[in-house]
Amino acid sequence: MAEKDKIVCVTGAGGYIASWLIKLLLSHGYTVHGTVRNPGDEKYDHLRKLENADEKLKIFKADLLEFDTILAAVRGCVGVFHVACHVPQGAVPNPEVELVKPAVDGTLNVLRACSEAKIGRVVVVSSVAAVCINPNWPNDQLVDETCWSDKEYCRVTNNWYWFSKTVAEAEAWEYAKKSGLDIITVCPSLVLGPMLQKTANSSSLALVKLLKGKEGHEQIEINLLEKIENNLRKIVDVRDVAEALKLVYEKPEAEGRYICNAHMIKSADLVEMLKTHYLNYDYPLSFVEGKDQIKLSSEKLQRLGWKYRPLEETLVDSVESYKKLGLIWA
């Protein structure tokens, strides 16, 4: 691949997945335009410390809802990874306006900017949230890329995050059909693994919750009574997600949607696996049978050449990362 073909943009550069993606791209000779809301913020210092960042990483101040700022970041690039996701702070009294509309508008702004800048390929990070909430899907059938979450079901059950991811991805495909823009979407499951950024993200907190249930006397009685749902957790390592994004970008034959999931494990079994390495944390004391037993297929991504690491490696690297950051006691 020629040097000029290795200039790409990554939106939401300071985020969990985006940070690992940028690290991977820089290590493979890419020049990266990374978009953040406030380049001067110290929370992005980890990006500047990445290997090759001095020569190959350019940070752009951009907002998904401001078209011109996105256009400035993608100009001169050959490819774009749209990883950023608009997440409102605090309570969301009106999710249609505060969550769904910005998710859709932000995605469409990125895609329109890519069309104007004549970008060759756009990889959009969606989520299994856009895939697997569908009451009409047969219970005994693996969920694959042909399955879409039922928007109306998400709405009536107040699953607004799932609804927003479904609508945003659907709008991206509609735009691709009309514009001819080369789009690929990747739908990761629960993303775990070590963190490059200093602040915890929602997926990491899902694991932290299992590790630090009974910290402090006031929480002990609450957690003794709390029963965790024994759901079938779908997990993928953040480093493997980054590899998947790079893979679908580089493979000419890549097309359509890709589910990115590595492991499926019941919550109780996940806790037992953690205990083999970390016995002294305050794990949940009991479980009730969970409702989510959906099974996902990543066969399409694997056929493209994607591989993933063992779950134990992901868990150990996650916990060690949380300890260093002070999210859990060492």
XYZ file of C-alpha atoms in Angstrom:
330
model
C 0.000 0.000 0.000
C 1.466 3.354 -1.068
C 2.192 6.027 1.560
C -0.532 8.291 0.193
C -3.032 5.445 0.609
C -2.229 5.160 4.308
C -3.757 8.448 5.442
C -6.939 7.812 7.412
C -9.225 9.604 9.844
C -10.482 8.152 13.128
C -13.417 9.956 14.732
C -13.723 10.081 18.509
C -9.976 9.493 18.774
C -9.801 9.610 22.574
C -12.290 6.786 23.125
C -11.637 3.216 24.215
C -11.825 1.466 20.835
C -10.507 4.437 18.851
C -7.378 4.759 21.004
C -6.420 1.130 20.385
C -7.245 1.472 16.691
C -4.988 4.520 16.386
C -2.190 2.694 18.218
C -2.535 -0.215 15.769
C -2.675 1.995 12.683
C 0.360 4.035 13.749
C 2.321 0.817 14.308
C 1.563 -0.187 10.704
C 2.758 3.025 9.090
C -0.551 4.849 8.781
C -0.880 8.600 9.153
C -3.944 9.306 11.286
C -6.204 12.328 11.555
C -7.902 11.938 14.937
C -10.950 13.988 15.869
C -11.646 15.128 19.442
C -13.832 17.846 20.908
C -11.084 19.689 22.772
C -7.527 18.918 21.644
C -6.038 20.743 24.637
C -7.706 18.467 27.180
C -5.214 16.360 29.143
C -7.469 13.302 28.783
C -6.044 12.948 25.273
C -2.420 12.889 26.448
C -2.294 9.111 25.997
C -2.687 9.585 22.243
C 0.336 11.858 22.010
C 2.434 9.269 23.843
C 1.718 6.517 21.320
C 4.629 5.245 19.257
C 4.992 7.255 16.002
C 2.405 9.806 17.197
C 4.819 12.726 16.860
C 5.260 12.116 13.141
C 2.059 10.344 12.152
C -0.826 11.579 14.332
C -2.614 14.885 13.789
C -5.374 15.840 16.215
C -8.332 17.829 14.864
C -10.894 19.728 16.902
C -14.222 18.455 15.617
C -17.819 17.884 16.650
C -19.982 15.264 14.977
C -22.840 17.737 14.803
C -20.744 20.408 13.044
C -20.260 19.352 9.431
C -17.427 21.731 8.564
C -15.243 20.486 11.420
C -15.659 16.891 10.263
C -14.959 17.817 6.652
C -11.704 19.535 7.670
C -10.559 16.374 9.449
C -11.323 13.934 6.624
C -9.913 16.050 3.784
C -6.744 14.510 2.412
C -7.607 11.065 3.760
C -8.220 7.919 1.735
C -10.179 6.079 4.421
C -12.232 6.947 7.489
C -13.047 4.976 10.632
C -16.171 6.399 12.219
C -15.790 5.247 15.822
C -17.207 8.251 17.688
C -20.622 7.965 19.252
C -22.557 10.928 20.610
C -23.251 10.187 24.279
C -25.210 12.797 26.284
C -24.088 13.500 29.834
C -26.388 12.657 32.754
C -30.079 11.787 32.574
C -31.826 11.792 29.207
C -35.435 12.967 29.674
C -36.085 13.007 25.924
C -34.054 10.154 24.360
C -35.446 10.641 20.844
C -34.025 14.183 20.784
C -31.008 13.838 23.079
C -29.713 10.395 22.105
C -31.216 9.112 18.866
C -31.183 12.287 16.756
C -27.536 13.208 17.531
C -26.453 9.611 16.822
C -28.112 9.680 13.414
C -27.158 13.264 12.541
C -23.557 12.704 13.616
C -23.219 9.573 11.501
C -24.766 11.234 8.453
C -22.511 14.290 8.866
C -19.460 12.022 8.776
C -20.726 10.165 5.708
C -21.608 13.371 3.840
C -18.175 14.764 4.617
C -16.643 11.538 3.304
C -18.595 11.865 0.066
C -17.463 15.465 -0.394
C -13.848 14.560 0.369
C -14.040 11.564 -1.996
C -13.063 9.030 0.653
C -12.418 5.542 -0.701
C -13.820 3.426 2.154
C -15.610 4.205 5.418
C -15.668 1.725 8.296
C -18.502 2.514 10.706
C -18.437 1.086 14.223
C -21.970 0.011 15.070
C -22.831 -2.505 17.798
C -24.497 -5.844 18.359
C -27.165 -3.582 19.857
C -28.214 -3.020 16.246
C -28.307 -6.766 15.589
C -29.765 -8.904 18.318
C -32.908 -7.426 19.908
C -35.437 -9.104 17.681
C -38.261 -11.112 19.264
C -39.080 -12.606 15.862
C -35.671 -14.249 15.401
C -35.869 -18.034 15.984
C -34.554 -18.933 19.461
C -32.503 -21.864 18.194
C -30.833 -19.930 15.376
C -27.455 -18.208 15.662
C -27.777 -14.451 15.194
C -25.824 -13.366 12.125
C -25.489 -10.216 10.024
C -28.887 -10.691 8.390
C -30.595 -10.014 11.724
C -31.512 -6.461 12.710
C -32.801 -5.292 16.065
C -36.510 -4.522 15.921
C -36.750 -0.743 16.164
C -40.329 -0.674 17.408
C -39.599 -3.327 20.026
C -36.590 -1.307 21.225
C -38.785 1.781 21.442
C -41.622 0.227 23.414
C -39.198 -1.498 25.816
C -37.249 1.774 26.317
C -33.997 0.314 25.014
C -32.968 3.698 23.660
C -29.265 2.990 23.247
C -30.109 -0.123 21.206
C -32.667 1.880 19.261
C -30.163 4.663 18.509
C -27.483 2.234 17.281
C -30.025 0.423 15.089
C -31.383 3.598 13.528
C -27.928 5.124 13.014
C -26.614 2.020 11.249
C -29.757 1.674 9.148
C -29.449 5.320 8.070
C -25.788 4.732 7.190
C -26.769 1.884 4.862
C -29.538 3.957 3.326
C -27.032 6.734 2.661
C -24.580 4.251 1.127
C -27.273 2.962 -1.210
C -28.149 6.453 -2.413
C -24.627 7.889 -2.613
C -22.537 4.892 -3.677
C -20.120 5.508 -0.797
C -18.181 2.340 0.106
C -19.305 1.608 3.674
C -18.624 -1.348 5.946
C -20.093 -1.679 9.422
C -18.585 -3.626 12.323
C -20.821 -4.596 15.251
C -18.802 -5.435 18.396
C -20.259 -7.131 21.455
C -19.201 -6.180 25.020
C -15.688 -4.786 24.585
C -13.192 -5.570 27.349
C -9.409 -5.517 27.655
C -6.803 -3.045 28.888
C -7.440 0.674 28.659
C -5.176 3.286 27.113
C -7.282 6.209 28.309
C -7.500 7.111 32.009
C -11.271 7.228 32.458
C -13.479 4.151 32.545
C -15.969 3.530 29.772
C -19.323 1.797 30.177
C -18.169 -1.612 28.898
C -15.218 -1.714 31.300
C -17.511 -0.760 34.170
C -19.573 -3.888 33.458
C -16.571 -5.965 34.514
C -15.596 -3.621 37.354
C -19.067 -4.143 38.823
C -18.422 -7.882 39.111
C -15.119 -7.264 40.883
C -15.974 -4.658 43.502
C -19.512 -5.403 44.670
C -19.202 -5.051 48.423
C -16.800 -2.156 48.945
C -17.893 -0.182 51.991
C -20.218 -1.248 54.812
C -23.273 0.522 53.367
C -23.113 -1.558 50.195
C -22.672 -4.946 51.876
C -26.324 -5.596 52.680
C -27.446 -4.340 49.287
C -25.111 -6.740 47.518
C -25.953 -9.655 49.759
C -29.528 -9.329 48.575
C -28.737 -8.480 44.959
C -28.987 -11.310 42.472
C -27.073 -10.847 39.234
C -28.762 -12.144 36.093
C -26.926 -15.158 34.726
C -27.021 -13.895 31.160
C -24.943 -15.255 28.315
C -22.354 -12.522 28.023
C -20.896 -11.811 24.615
C -17.317 -10.506 24.921
C -14.577 -9.327 22.586
C -11.141 -7.868 23.323
C -10.651 -4.214 22.403
C -7.365 -5.084 20.669
C -9.158 -7.678 18.550
C -11.818 -5.103 17.642
C -9.061 -2.787 16.431
C -7.640 -5.638 14.324
C -11.105 -6.310 12.891
C -11.538 -2.670 11.880
C -8.146 -2.584 10.169
C -8.882 -5.919 8.482
C -12.196 -4.894 6.926
C -10.652 -1.616 5.809
C -7.719 -3.280 4.058
C -9.459 -6.288 2.506
C -10.887 -5.334 -0.919
C -13.407 -8.187 -0.715
C -14.865 -6.977 2.599
C -18.490 -5.874 2.278
C -21.629 -5.322 4.327
C -21.950 -5.877 8.070
C -19.651 -7.835 10.367
C -20.512 -9.086 13.842
C -17.385 -8.865 16.008
C -17.754 -11.245 18.949
C -15.209 -13.690 20.357
C -16.620 -15.401 23.448
C -19.979 -16.332 24.943
C -20.037 -17.170 28.648
C -22.633 -17.169 31.423
C -22.128 -14.494 34.114
C -21.622 -17.135 36.829
C -18.977 -18.921 34.753
C -17.275 -15.600 34.056
C -17.004 -14.976 37.801
C -15.549 -18.462 38.341
C -12.940 -17.788 35.664
C -12.015 -14.501 37.335
C -11.699 -16.257 40.706
C -9.007 -18.583 39.353
C -6.775 -15.517 38.996
C -8.230 -13.067 41.527
C -9.729 -14.811 44.524
C -10.031 -11.890 46.924
C -12.479 -9.584 45.175
C -16.063 -9.163 46.366
C -17.892 -11.043 43.655
C -21.697 -11.354 43.459
C -22.953 -14.011 45.838
C -25.843 -15.330 43.792
C -27.292 -15.417 40.308
C -30.740 -15.836 38.821
C -31.245 -17.321 35.385
C -30.965 -14.503 32.872
C -33.214 -13.694 29.958
C -30.461 -12.962 27.449
C -29.285 -16.294 26.043
C -28.839 -15.063 22.462
C -25.931 -16.619 20.567
C -23.979 -14.623 18.002
C -22.034 -15.777 14.960
C -18.795 -14.054 13.878
C -18.197 -16.608 11.124
C -18.308 -13.960 8.382
C -15.516 -11.945 10.025
C -13.481 -15.075 10.691
C -13.753 -16.090 7.039
C -12.108 -12.768 6.220
C -9.140 -13.798 8.376
C -10.021 -12.371 11.799
C -8.608 -14.090 14.869
C -9.120 -13.384 18.551
C -7.245 -14.010 21.774
C -8.290 -16.288 24.662
C -10.863 -14.918 27.097
C -8.572 -15.435 30.091
C -5.965 -13.164 28.500
C -8.583 -10.467 28.012
C -9.817 -10.744 31.596
C -6.368 -10.705 33.198
C -5.213 -7.781 31.074
C -8.434 -5.930 31.910
C -8.076 -6.416 35.673
C -4.398 -5.451 35.692
C -5.273 -2.308 33.738
C -8.065 -1.398 36.179
C -5.699 -1.874 39.109
C -3.128 0.490 37.617
C -5.803 3.108 37.014
C -7.236 2.759 40.516
C -10.655 1.578 39.337
C -10.358 -1.434 41.647
C -8.090 -2.088 44.613
C -4.832 -3.840 43.823
